[in-house]
């Protein structure tokens, strides 16, 4: 039999289309000390569900899947139809994948036990964040955290499997359904971003080794409640204005976070006198983004301490969030603490 070596063609038709998410995951699989392909499979399952949600999101105006579902979730927030669709899609993908034993979702009051005796992992997910933006065609996102279960495989799910601090995450990521759809994730070895190519149905590596600028000039906060902010935060926002920083806030955490990660800035969802724990959820919003921020050289705190060190005490626990460029987060935190001290000293 005659053989010949493969020689890539010089023709433009043979240009590389880039690295697919699948291939990238496979290449990087060896980075996990406990790697055996399961974590890679979960990432693939999430990517598959993201493609479906992306398709549904793009048809939202046409397919009668916009608008409210007619029920509220455990947060008391009105569920949108796409919230429900996304929740089903991600849960289904994680169930079929077979690597996950339990899912915590913003849309479900309780932990979903997948009854999977061989599942080593727990996933916390906000299937569709910023869903009040769906009907007005503004970017929305999915946020996910992956943990290894703490108790032996095959035994009943225990609270300690679920209530793990963010520093125990083995992977985390988000999907941004924006002007293009992106999946960004970390497994604790830097952060990489992939852009969806709809005609090929694949995510391609587009943002390798993402790094948060040390400093920035964008601040993202809903100032509508500024009269309820802590005094230190009011001062910090004044400072941002004195420096003529840009205010950018669209009310979709993933989109606001992503912008600041690329351009340099701080996203703040603070405690207020009305909501001392803020609005965002620790387990399936703050933790994932905090892990990504830190892996990209950024920072995430609740204004007084590291997000990833918070030990959760309840499933849908809320936390204030200060996240983004490290110099900005440190400065904001210093304002909060300095002013608080002054108040205490009087
Ligand atoms: P929805 O999913 O209800 O739209 O909430 C989105 C969100 O959790 C987060 O994505 C935003 O940053 C934040 O709430 C916006 O909240 P405010 O409307 O209070 O600014």
mmCIF file of C-alpha atoms in Angstrom, residues 35-262:
data_model
loop_
_atom_site.group_PDB
_atom_site.id
_atom_site.type_symbol
_atom_site.label_atom_id
_atom_site.label_comp_id
_atom_site.label_asym_id
_atom_site.label_seq_id
_atom_site.Cartn_x
_atom_site.Cartn_y
_atom_site.Cartn_z
ATOM 1 C CA UNK A 35 -8.750 14.522 35.324
ATOM 2 C CA UNK A 36 -10.634 11.663 33.890
ATOM 3 C CA UNK A 37 -12.737 13.425 31.328
ATOM 4 C CA UNK A 38 -15.815 13.982 33.501
ATOM 5 C CA UNK A 39 -15.265 17.668 34.015
ATOM 6 C CA UNK A 40 -14.629 18.050 30.293
ATOM 7 C CA UNK A 41 -17.907 16.278 29.638
ATOM 8 C CA UNK A 42 -19.777 18.702 31.907
ATOM 9 C CA UNK A 43 -18.318 21.655 30.039
ATOM 10 C CA UNK A 44 -19.432 20.078 26.766
ATOM 11 C CA UNK A 45 -22.928 19.463 28.182
ATOM 12 C CA UNK A 46 -23.166 23.096 29.235
ATOM 13 C CA UNK A 47 -21.960 24.241 25.812
ATOM 14 C CA UNK A 48 -24.627 22.115 24.123
ATOM 15 C CA UNK A 49 -27.420 23.546 26.289
ATOM 16 C CA UNK A 50 -26.022 27.035 25.656
ATOM 17 C CA UNK A 51 -26.353 26.497 21.910
ATOM 18 C CA UNK A 52 -29.991 25.542 22.329
ATOM 19 C CA UNK A 53 -30.714 28.488 24.615
ATOM 20 C CA UNK A 54 -28.909 30.712 22.129
ATOM 21 C CA UNK A 55 -31.205 29.472 19.374
ATOM 22 C CA UNK A 56 -34.313 30.030 21.497
ATOM 23 C CA UNK A 57 -33.133 33.476 22.588
ATOM 24 C CA UNK A 58 -32.585 34.525 18.992
ATOM 25 C CA UNK A 59 -36.150 33.502 18.098
ATOM 26 C CA UNK A 60 -37.699 35.016 21.190
ATOM 27 C CA UNK A 61 -39.540 37.743 19.275
ATOM 28 C CA UNK A 62 -40.955 35.244 16.761
ATOM 29 C CA UNK A 63 -41.742 32.085 18.649
ATOM 30 C CA UNK A 64 -44.055 33.360 21.371
ATOM 31 C CA UNK A 65 -41.503 32.480 24.007
ATOM 32 C CA UNK A 66 -40.921 36.015 25.201
ATOM 33 C CA UNK A 67 -42.738 37.457 28.184
ATOM 34 C CA UNK A 68 -43.704 36.150 31.559
ATOM 35 C CA UNK A 69 -44.321 32.496 32.357
ATOM 36 C CA UNK A 70 -46.939 33.409 34.928
ATOM 37 C CA UNK A 71 -45.113 32.193 38.026
ATOM 38 C CA UNK A 72 -42.518 33.579 40.404
ATOM 39 C CA UNK A 73 -39.300 31.821 41.366
ATOM 40 C CA UNK A 74 -38.001 31.298 44.881
ATOM 41 C CA UNK A 75 -36.592 34.847 44.847
ATOM 42 C CA UNK A 76 -40.123 36.170 44.334
ATOM 43 C CA UNK A 77 -39.086 37.296 40.839
ATOM 44 C CA UNK A 78 -41.410 36.829 37.907
ATOM 45 C CA UNK A 79 -40.181 33.935 35.757
ATOM 46 C CA UNK A 80 -39.918 34.603 32.043
ATOM 47 C CA UNK A 81 -40.744 31.801 29.612
ATOM 48 C CA UNK A 82 -37.121 31.702 28.538
ATOM 49 C CA UNK A 83 -36.006 31.371 32.188
ATOM 50 C CA UNK A 84 -38.038 28.188 32.351
ATOM 51 C CA UNK A 85 -36.824 26.905 28.962
ATOM 52 C CA UNK A 86 -33.181 27.584 29.876
ATOM 53 C CA UNK A 87 -33.593 25.873 33.244
ATOM 54 C CA UNK A 88 -35.010 22.775 31.574
ATOM 55 C CA UNK A 89 -32.299 22.745 28.897
ATOM 56 C CA UNK A 90 -29.343 23.020 31.260
ATOM 57 C CA UNK A 91 -30.750 20.581 33.788
ATOM 58 C CA UNK A 92 -31.520 18.105 31.035
ATOM 59 C CA UNK A 93 -28.052 18.388 29.500
ATOM 60 C CA UNK A 94 -26.425 17.875 32.897
ATOM 61 C CA UNK A 95 -28.683 14.911 33.626
ATOM 62 C CA UNK A 96 -27.984 13.204 30.315
ATOM 63 C CA UNK A 97 -24.240 13.847 30.585
ATOM 64 C CA UNK A 98 -24.115 11.587 33.627
ATOM 65 C CA UNK A 99 -21.277 13.283 35.524
ATOM 66 C CA UNK A 100 -23.366 15.443 37.860
ATOM 67 C CA UNK A 101 -25.198 14.291 40.968
ATOM 68 C CA UNK A 102 -26.982 17.511 41.958
ATOM 69 C CA UNK A 103 -27.943 20.871 40.511
ATOM 70 C CA UNK A 104 -28.709 24.108 42.318
ATOM 71 C CA UNK A 105 -30.617 26.498 40.102
ATOM 72 C CA UNK A 106 -31.936 29.976 40.578
ATOM 73 C CA UNK A 107 -35.228 28.720 39.227
ATOM 74 C CA UNK A 108 -35.714 25.854 41.723
ATOM 75 C CA UNK A 109 -36.411 26.252 45.436
ATOM 76 C CA UNK A 110 -34.584 23.063 46.351
ATOM 77 C CA UNK A 111 -31.512 21.153 45.270
ATOM 78 C CA UNK A 112 -32.273 18.927 42.294
ATOM 79 C CA UNK A 113 -31.019 15.430 43.074
ATOM 80 C CA UNK A 114 -30.257 13.847 39.697
ATOM 81 C CA UNK A 115 -30.323 10.360 41.245
ATOM 82 C CA UNK A 116 -27.013 9.660 39.603
ATOM 83 C CA UNK A 117 -25.013 7.278 41.733
ATOM 84 C CA UNK A 118 -21.826 7.814 39.742
ATOM 85 C CA UNK A 119 -21.972 11.630 39.548
ATOM 86 C CA UNK A 120 -18.931 13.258 41.139
ATOM 87 C CA UNK A 121 -19.927 16.858 40.561
ATOM 88 C CA UNK A 122 -22.391 19.454 41.755
ATOM 89 C CA UNK A 123 -23.397 22.326 39.481
ATOM 90 C CA UNK A 124 -24.841 25.649 40.634
ATOM 91 C CA UNK A 125 -26.420 27.587 37.797
ATOM 92 C CA UNK A 126 -28.340 30.701 36.930
ATOM 93 C CA UNK A 127 -29.731 29.424 33.625
ATOM 94 C CA UNK A 128 -30.748 32.833 32.319
ATOM 95 C CA UNK A 129 -29.555 35.903 34.126
ATOM 96 C CA UNK A 130 -30.909 39.339 33.282
ATOM 97 C CA UNK A 131 -34.056 37.799 31.915
ATOM 98 C CA UNK A 132 -36.052 41.006 32.323
ATOM 99 C CA UNK A 133 -33.921 42.183 29.378
ATOM 100 C CA UNK A 134 -35.159 39.455 27.016
ATOM 101 C CA UNK A 135 -38.210 41.276 25.756
ATOM 102 C CA UNK A 136 -36.200 44.399 24.975
ATOM 103 C CA UNK A 137 -33.506 42.552 23.047
ATOM 104 C CA UNK A 138 -30.645 43.285 25.406
ATOM 105 C CA UNK A 139 -27.814 40.902 26.272
ATOM 106 C CA UNK A 140 -28.494 38.181 28.810
ATOM 107 C CA UNK A 141 -26.369 35.372 30.202
ATOM 108 C CA UNK A 142 -25.947 32.008 31.870
ATOM 109 C CA UNK A 143 -23.657 31.629 34.892
ATOM 110 C CA UNK A 144 -22.377 28.315 36.253
ATOM 111 C CA UNK A 145 -20.143 26.928 38.997
ATOM 112 C CA UNK A 146 -18.865 23.354 39.211
ATOM 113 C CA UNK A 147 -17.813 21.684 42.468
ATOM 114 C CA UNK A 148 -16.660 18.190 43.292
ATOM 115 C CA UNK A 149 -19.040 16.636 45.758
ATOM 116 C CA UNK A 150 -17.622 16.441 49.278
ATOM 117 C CA UNK A 151 -19.208 13.142 50.370
ATOM 118 C CA UNK A 152 -18.541 9.718 48.837
ATOM 119 C CA UNK A 153 -19.821 9.041 45.330
ATOM 120 C CA UNK A 154 -23.074 7.101 45.332
ATOM 121 C CA UNK A 155 -24.152 8.171 48.817
ATOM 122 C CA UNK A 156 -27.168 10.493 49.304
ATOM 123 C CA UNK A 157 -26.507 14.178 48.605
ATOM 124 C CA UNK A 158 -25.600 16.070 51.770
ATOM 125 C CA UNK A 159 -25.634 19.783 52.605
ATOM 126 C CA UNK A 160 -21.814 19.812 52.620
ATOM 127 C CA UNK A 161 -21.830 18.773 48.953
ATOM 128 C CA UNK A 162 -23.779 21.880 48.131
ATOM 129 C CA UNK A 163 -22.745 24.498 50.684
ATOM 130 C CA UNK A 164 -19.139 24.798 49.591
ATOM 131 C CA UNK A 165 -17.308 28.120 49.569
ATOM 132 C CA UNK A 166 -16.439 29.492 46.134
ATOM 133 C CA UNK A 167 -12.733 28.720 46.630
ATOM 134 C CA UNK A 168 -13.662 25.033 46.212
ATOM 135 C CA UNK A 169 -14.914 25.490 42.653
ATOM 136 C CA UNK A 170 -13.169 23.295 40.110
ATOM 137 C CA UNK A 171 -14.551 25.222 37.178
ATOM 138 C CA UNK A 172 -16.842 28.132 36.477
ATOM 139 C CA UNK A 173 -18.043 30.069 33.500
ATOM 140 C CA UNK A 174 -20.649 32.129 31.809
ATOM 141 C CA UNK A 175 -22.366 32.360 28.471
ATOM 142 C CA UNK A 176 -23.128 35.797 27.125
ATOM 143 C CA UNK A 177 -25.936 35.984 24.582
ATOM 144 C CA UNK A 178 -25.021 39.336 23.102
ATOM 145 C CA UNK A 179 -24.116 40.839 19.735
ATOM 146 C CA UNK A 180 -22.336 37.515 19.447
ATOM 147 C CA UNK A 181 -22.679 34.579 21.800
ATOM 148 C CA UNK A 182 -19.664 33.780 23.933
ATOM 149 C CA UNK A 183 -18.745 31.110 26.413
ATOM 150 C CA UNK A 184 -16.036 32.047 28.911
ATOM 151 C CA UNK A 185 -14.711 29.568 31.447
ATOM 152 C CA UNK A 186 -11.936 28.757 33.850
ATOM 153 C CA UNK A 187 -10.777 25.542 35.452
ATOM 154 C CA UNK A 188 -8.345 27.418 37.684
ATOM 155 C CA UNK A 189 -5.680 27.755 34.990
ATOM 156 C CA UNK A 190 -6.529 31.142 33.495
ATOM 157 C CA UNK A 191 -9.618 32.238 31.618
ATOM 158 C CA UNK A 192 -10.477 31.563 27.998
ATOM 159 C CA UNK A 193 -13.320 32.862 25.855
ATOM 160 C CA UNK A 194 -15.022 31.215 22.874
ATOM 161 C CA UNK A 195 -17.287 32.833 20.322
ATOM 162 C CA UNK A 196 -20.145 30.920 18.762
ATOM 163 C CA UNK A 197 -20.104 30.464 14.996
ATOM 164 C CA UNK A 198 -23.774 29.774 14.255
ATOM 165 C CA UNK A 199 -23.268 28.505 10.703
ATOM 166 C CA UNK A 200 -20.917 25.784 11.990
ATOM 167 C CA UNK A 201 -22.693 25.315 15.309
ATOM 168 C CA UNK A 202 -19.396 25.509 17.205
ATOM 169 C CA UNK A 203 -17.742 27.716 19.792
ATOM 170 C CA UNK A 204 -14.252 28.800 18.651
ATOM 171 C CA UNK A 205 -11.432 30.093 20.826
ATOM 172 C CA UNK A 206 -11.506 33.854 20.304
ATOM 173 C CA UNK A 207 -10.206 35.279 23.595
ATOM 174 C CA UNK A 208 -7.302 33.146 24.821
ATOM 175 C CA UNK A 209 -5.889 33.834 28.267
ATOM 176 C CA UNK A 210 -8.179 36.719 29.196
ATOM 177 C CA UNK A 211 -6.645 39.242 31.583
ATOM 178 C CA UNK A 212 -8.485 41.918 33.536
ATOM 179 C CA UNK A 213 -6.866 45.357 33.257
ATOM 180 C CA UNK A 214 -5.400 46.333 36.655
ATOM 181 C CA UNK A 215 -7.277 49.606 36.551
ATOM 182 C CA UNK A 216 -10.167 51.050 34.614
ATOM 183 C CA UNK A 217 -12.420 54.019 34.104
ATOM 184 C CA UNK A 218 -15.863 52.402 33.970
ATOM 185 C CA UNK A 219 -18.153 51.997 36.952
ATOM 186 C CA UNK A 220 -21.291 49.883 36.694
ATOM 187 C CA UNK A 221 -23.921 50.289 39.367
ATOM 188 C CA UNK A 222 -27.653 50.939 39.550
ATOM 189 C CA UNK A 223 -27.582 54.422 41.036
ATOM 190 C CA UNK A 224 -31.359 54.559 41.310
ATOM 191 C CA UNK A 225 -31.060 53.475 44.935
ATOM 192 C CA UNK A 226 -28.019 55.606 45.808
ATOM 193 C CA UNK A 227 -29.823 57.290 48.710
ATOM 194 C CA UNK A 228 -29.786 53.847 50.392
ATOM 195 C CA UNK A 229 -26.036 53.195 49.825
ATOM 196 C CA UNK A 230 -23.503 53.033 52.639
ATOM 197 C CA UNK A 231 -21.758 56.390 53.163
ATOM 198 C CA UNK A 232 -18.396 54.999 51.962
ATOM 199 C CA UNK A 233 -19.934 53.822 48.709
ATOM 200 C CA UNK A 234 -21.569 57.210 48.115
ATOM 201 C CA UNK A 235 -18.097 58.752 48.501
ATOM 202 C CA UNK A 236 -16.559 56.222 46.113
ATOM 203 C CA UNK A 237 -19.190 56.978 43.461
ATOM 204 C CA UNK A 238 -18.511 60.718 43.912
ATOM 205 C CA UNK A 239 -14.844 59.948 43.309
ATOM 206 C CA UNK A 240 -15.706 58.077 40.091
ATOM 207 C CA UNK A 241 -17.598 61.143 38.933
ATOM 208 C CA UNK A 242 -14.815 63.556 39.924
ATOM 209 C CA UNK A 243 -12.503 61.447 37.776
ATOM 210 C CA UNK A 244 -15.089 61.576 34.996
ATOM 211 C CA UNK A 245 -15.290 57.810 34.706
ATOM 212 C CA UNK A 246 -17.926 56.379 32.385
ATOM 213 C CA UNK A 247 -21.096 55.011 33.980
ATOM 214 C CA UNK A 248 -22.183 51.838 32.157
ATOM 215 C CA UNK A 249 -24.953 49.585 33.457
ATOM 216 C CA UNK A 250 -27.392 47.515 31.462
ATOM 217 C CA UNK A 251 -28.795 45.367 34.273
ATOM 218 C CA UNK A 252 -27.441 42.048 32.990
ATOM 219 C CA UNK A 253 -24.680 40.973 35.319
ATOM 220 C CA UNK A 254 -22.888 38.818 32.743
ATOM 221 C CA UNK A 255 -22.813 41.592 30.164
ATOM 222 C CA UNK A 256 -21.752 44.268 32.640
ATOM 223 C CA UNK A 257 -19.074 41.975 34.060
ATOM 224 C CA UNK A 258 -17.808 40.928 30.619
ATOM 225 C CA UNK A 259 -17.444 44.521 29.441
ATOM 226 C CA UNK A 260 -15.431 45.473 32.480
ATOM 227 C CA UNK A 261 -13.292 42.348 32.240
ATOM 228 C CA UNK A 262 -12.276 43.322 28.722
#
